[in-house]
Amino acid sequence: MQMLTMPDSAAAKKLYDKLKLAAPDATILFDQDCRLAIDNQHMLDELEIKLDSDVKVDEKMPAAIQASRQWHPEDTIIKTAHTRLGGNQFTLIAGPDSIESVDHIFAMADAVKHTGATILRGGSFKPRTNPYSFQGYGEAGLKAHRAAADAFELDMMTEIMDTRDFALIDGYTDIFQVGARNMQNFSLLKQLGAQQKPVGLKRGMSATIDDLLNAAEYILAAGNPNVFLIERGIRTFDHQYTRNTLDIAAVPVLQKLTHLPVLIDPSHAAGAHDLVAPLALASAAIGAQGLMIEIHDHPKEALVDGAQAITPAELEKIMQQTQAIRLSLKEG
Amino acid sequence: MQMLTMPDSAAAKKLYDKLKLAAPDATILFDQDCRLAIDNQHMLDELEIKLDSDVKVDEKMPAAIQASRQWHPEDTIIKTAHTRLGGNQFTLIAGPDSIESVDHIFAMADAVKHTGATILRGGSFKPRTNPYSFQGYGEAGLKAHRAAADAFELDMMTEIMDTRDFALIDGYTDIFQVGARNMQNFSLLKQLGAQQKPVGLKRGMSATIDDLLNAAEYILAAGNPNVFLIERGIRTFDHQYTRNTLDIAAVPVLQKLTHLPVLIDPSHAAGAHDLVAPLALASAAIGAQGLMIEIHDHPKEALVDGAQAITPAELEKIMQQTQAIRLSLKEG
Amino acid sequence: MQMLTMPDSAAAKKLYDKLKLAAPDATILFDQDCRLAIDNQHMLDELEIKLDSDVKVDEKMPAAIQASRQWHPEDTIIKTAHTRLGGNQFTLIAGPDSIESVDHIFAMADAVKHTGATILRGGSFKPRTNPYSFQGYGEAGLKAHRAAADAFELDMMTEIMDTRDFALIDGYTDIFQVGARNMQNFSLLKQLGAQQKPVGLKRGMSATIDDLLNAAEYILAAGNPNVFLIERGIRTFDHQYTRNTLDIAAVPVLQKLTHLPVLIDPSHAAGAHDLVAPLALASAAIGAQGLMIEIHDHPKEALVDGAQAITPAELEKIMQQTQAIRLSLKEG
Amino acid sequence: MQMLTMPDSAAAKKLYDKLKLAAPDATILFDQDCRLAIDNQHMLDELEIKLDSDVKVDEKMPAAIQASRQWHPEDTIIKTAHTRLGGNQFTLIAGPDSIESVDHIFAMADAVKHTGATILRGGSFKPRTNPYSFQGYGEAGLKAHRAAADAFELDMMTEIMDTRDFALIDGYTDIFQVGARNMQNFSLLKQLGAQQKPVGLKRGMSATIDDLLNAAEYILAAGNPNVFLIERGIRTFDHQYTRNTLDIAAVPVLQKLTHLPVLIDPSHAAGAHDLVAPLALASAAIGAQGLMIEIHDHPKEALVDGAQAITPAELEKIMQQTQAIRLSLKEG
C-alpha cells in the first residue's frame, strides 16, 4: 500500500474520483483528512498522473492500512449509550460466560453495574470444542440478556458466530463480539463491517499481530470504524498451568501500530480464576484500554468455563486496584 | 463419554429409546453395531437401570466419540462418482489455488486428469488475510469449475466459508472443503453435517489433534459420515523457510485414533514449490491416504499463492514416485 | 515423589538414616522442618516400615520437590552484601549487556546506583548465536566489573557458560547468572549447586514451568538454596514486533508453585527499548519480586543488543513508576 | 558476511594475509577453493583495496557462512573406520538410550550390527530433566560401550554434556553427540571444533533452522569440518500424542542451505515406539541421509525412555523398508 497526503480534502477527493474511474477494480481508499491510498504502485505511472510537489508520499504502508496509525493518527473513540471506549478511557466489560436464566443474568447485571462496568457480556450462542457440550440458549438467552442490560442501564455485548444469525442478534445487542475461533471468518467480518454497531474482535489463538490488524481491516474496509481489539492469550507450547499465554506486550505493540482501542480478556488467557486478578492488574499497568472479565456468583455451578470465573466481590476488588494503579501512573 | 456394547442391535436400540425418553436433552448416541454412548455417567444410576452382564462398558471414551476407532473400528470409505477415498486407497486431489478463467480451469483439469487424480480442486471463494486481496470469482468460478470437472470426468471440490453460500455452492460442487481458518466455524460444520456430500476438513493452524477430531465430530454428530481430514501444517516458531510446519506424525497418530481418511496438503504446509515434492513423497511413505496439491501452468502468474504451485509435469513425477514408494512398501 | 511430615525433626532424621542405610542409591531427602521425601513408593513396604498415625503423607509431590511450596512453604529470602531478594522485596538488577571498558562500566555503575538498583549486571562471557559475533572481554571484563561494583557498593552479577570458567568467575562475582540457552546445562547447574553464592536462573526459550523448576531443583539438590528465577520471554509463533513473548502469567503461577523469588527481564523479552518500560510496569503490578534491565548511555553504540537497551534516565522513570504502582497496591 | 571468489587460490591467500595483517581482530575466512569471506563491508574501502574485475563478490552471505552451500557447494562426506556419512549414503545409527550393563550393550551391539547399522549409540552421561533421575553410568558405561563397538566392528557414538568431560570421553568414543539441550552450549561447541572427530549436532527444541546452522558454524569456525545435523522434533503447542513435532521439511530445507549431512532421530521426535517406523519411512522418502534410532530388547525394562524404544526385530524391518523406498526412488 502507498499513501498520498494531499494539500486538502478536495484535491484528495478529486484524485480519488479520477483513479476510481480509471481503475474501478483497484483498491483505492479515501479519507476526509486529505489522505488517499492505492494498492497498485504503477497505477499513477500508467495513468500518467504527476503528483504536485506538495503531495506527501508514504511508500511502505501496512496492508491493514485503515487500521494503521499512519492513516489515522488519533485514537479511535467508540461511543455507545452507556460507554466511551478508547483513548484514555478504561472500560470494563463483565458478565457470565453464558446466559443461564433470566434470574441469573439479572443478578449478574446488578453485580456488574455495582463494579462500575458499563458493558454486560454473556453468550447465547457458544462456540464449544465438542458438539455435545452446551451450545447456549439462543434467542431466549438474548431476550433475557437485553432485559437485564436495560434494567441496569448497561450496554449489551454478545458473540455472533454465524452470518445467518445476524438479524436475530442485531435485534437485541448493542455490541457484537467476534470470538477467537472466528477471527478469520471473513464473511462474518464483512457483514459486521456493513453495519455501524461496535465490534469487539478477539485475537485468534495463533493469530499474529498483523493477522489481527488485517481482520480488523475487513470490518473497517466494509465501512464500520467502530472496532476494538481484545487480546485473550495465544497458544504456545506451555499450557500446563494456564489455558493460553497472555501476550501482554501486544498492548503497547498494537497501540503503536493502530488507533483502535486495545482491551485484555484475562479470563480466557488464564483459564484459572486465581490468575484473573494478577493479569488484570498487569493489564492496567501496561496501559490496556479496558478489560473483559467473566464472573459468576457460584463459579462451580457455571454452565460453561466455571474454572475461570471470578465472583462479583473479586471483580470489585480488581476494579479498585486497577483504578489505584492507573491513578498512580497519572500522578507519577 | 461412556460406551456400552450390547449383545445385539435390538437391545441397544431398546435401551436407546428408553434413555432418550427419560432424558431427551442428554447426549445419547446409537449405532447399528450394538453400540450405545452416553455422556452422563450417572444417568443409568438415576434411572435405576441395571446392565446385564453381557454388556461391555468402556468408561473412558474420547469426547469426539463417533470419530473414534473404538466407536467405529473399520476404516471409513467415502465413495463419489469418480473416487474412492480412505482405507488402502491413495487419492490425489489437484488443481489451481483459485479458478482464474474458463480456459484456465479446463487446461488444469486436463492436466489433473492426466496425472491420475480424480478430484479437481479450485477456489471461487477465497479466504484472504487482507481484505484488498483477490477474493475469488464467486459463482462464475463455480460454473467454470463444474464444467471442467464434468468435461474431464473428475469430482469437483471447492471451499465454503459462509453458511449463507451453502445453497449456491451445493448447486455445483461434489465435495465441500472447510479451510484451516474455518475449522472451528461450528455453524458451518453443523450445516455440512446436515447433508451427505463429502467434506474435506483441513486442520486449523493451531488446532490440536483433539481439536481436529472434535471439529469432525460436529459433522458426524449432525448426521454426515463422509468426512476426511487434511493435515496442512501447523503454526510454530519457525517460519523462515516454510510457511507452516508439516506435522507428518499426525498421519499415524490420527489413523490410530480415528477411522476417517487422513490426507496431506503439502502445498500449504510448504509454501514453497520446491518443497512440495519431498513432502509428498514423505506423505506417501508414512501412509497418508492421499494428497491435495496445488498446480499451475505458469506459477508466477497465478492469482493466488503462486509461490507454492507446482507445474503439471512436476505433479506427474510426484505421482510416479509416490506410486513407486507405495508399491515398494506393499512388496516389502 | 512422596512427602512424609513427621511429628518432629528428630523422628524425621531417624527415619532418614534408616532408609539411607537400607537404600543408599535411592533419592531420600531430609529437611529440618520434620519433612522427609522418598522417590520410591514401595520402599516403605519393602522395608516393612509402618508409619505412625501422626505422620502426614502427601502422595503426589512434584518431581522438583525442594523447589516446591509444599516442601518449603515460606518465601526464600536471599541475602547478599547489598541486597535482599525475595518475599516482599522488589529488587532491581541493572547494567549494560556486556562490559565494554573500565570507564563505561564505572559510568553505568554510577547510573545504576542512582536508580536504587543494588545489583550491577554485565557480561564478560557472552552467549552469541553466531561465532563471529563479539564474545565478551573475558577476565579483563570481570576485573572492571568487580572494580565498578565495589566503587559504587553494588553486588556484581555475571553470566557463566562453561564449568571450566567457574574458578575464574567465582574469583570476581557475587551472583552467578545462568542464561536461557544454558538452563538445561545440567553439569553447570550441579556445579553452581555445589557452592553457596546466589544463582539467577533464566527460563529457557522453550522451557515449560516444570522444566524451569526442575532446573532449579538441580541447584537445590546439590546443596545451594540461593536460587532465583528470571522469566525473560518464551519463543512463540509471533516474533515480528517482539523478540520473545513475555509470559507474564508465569509470575503468579510460579509464586504459587515455588518459594523461590521470581523476577522479570523485560529487556530480552521485548528486544525493543520502547517496550521495556510498559513491560516493567506490568511486572510490578503482577507482583514480580524484581526486574533485570539492560541499560546503556548510548544504546546505538552498544557492542551487544543495543536495540533493547534503555538509558539511565529512562530507568529512573521506570523505578519511580514501579514504586508508585507497588505503593498503590499496598494501600488498596 | 560478504564472499569474494578470487581467480585462484594463491590470489585468495595473498589477499587473506594482507587483510589479516591489517585487521587481526576481524572475521576473515579463507578456503582453498579461491574463496575469501569478510564480515566488515567497509574493510576493503578503508584499506583502499580495489578488487580486480575477475573477482566475484557475493554481498549477502548467511552469518553461518562456512556451513553454507554457497561457501562449500559439494556435499560434505564424513569418513570413520566403519562409516561413510553424507552425500548419497544412508547411515543408520542405533543402540540403547543408555548403557545399562556390559552384557546388555554387547547384546544390543550384536543386534545393531545385524541390521546393517554402522554406528553404535548409547549414553553414559544422560541429560535428565529431573536431578533425581538416573544420570548414566559414566566411565564404566564408556568402557562397556567401547568394548561392544570393537567386538562388533562398529563406530561408537556418545553424548558429551560438559567441557570438563572431554578428555575422558575422547579416550573412548569415535563420534561425539551434542544433545538438543546443549545445541547452544557454545563453549562445548568450540571445544569440539578444536578436534577432528565427527560431531552429531542435534537441533534444539526451539532452535530455528538458522540457529542450528549457526551452532554448526561454531564447530566449523573452530576448525572441525566433520559435523552432521540431526533433526529430532521441535516443541510446539501439541504434545498430547507425540513428545515433539518432527519438522520433516527441515531435511530438504537444510540440504538446500548447507553441505552438511542431515539425519533424523525419529525416536525422540515421536516419544512413542509405534510412531518410530512410520517416521523412519517418511525420513527415507524425503531424502534424509540417515537415521538415529533407539532400540531395546525389553523396552519396558529400559532404564531411560523405554516408551520410545523399538526392538531389534522392528529395526530390521524398518531397514528393509527404508532400503525398498530408497531403491524405488532411484529407479523412478
Coordinates of C-alpha atoms in Angstrom, one line a residue, chain B residues 76 78 85-86 91 93 119 157 175-177 198-202 212 216 219 225-230 260-263 292:
Chain B
T76 CA -14.4 -45.2 6.6
I78 CA -16.0 -42.4 1.0
L85 CA -11.3 -42.3 -0.5
G86 CA -10.0 -44.0 2.6
T91 CA -6.4 -40.4 -3.6
I93 CA -6.8 -34.0 -5.3
I119 CA -10.7 -34.7 -7.7
M157 CA -14.1 -29.9 -4.7
I175 CA -17.2 -32.2 -2.3
F176 CA -17.0 -29.4 0.2
Q177 CA -13.7 -28.1 1.6
P198 CA -18.3 -35.5 1.5
V199 CA -16.4 -32.8 3.5
G200 CA -12.7 -32.3 3.4
L201 CA -11.8 -30.8 6.8
K202 CA -8.5 -29.0 7.0
L212 CA -9.5 -31.6 14.8
A216 CA -15.0 -33.6 12.6
I219 CA -20.2 -33.0 11.2
P225 CA -20.4 -39.7 8.0
N226 CA -18.5 -38.6 4.9
V227 CA -15.6 -36.6 6.4
F228 CA -12.0 -36.8 5.6
L229 CA -9.2 -34.9 7.4
I230 CA -6.4 -32.9 5.8
L260 CA -11.7 -41.2 8.9
P261 CA -9.3 -40.9 5.9
V262 CA -6.2 -38.7 6.5
L263 CA -4.7 -36.8 3.6
M292 CA -4.1 -32.4 -2.1

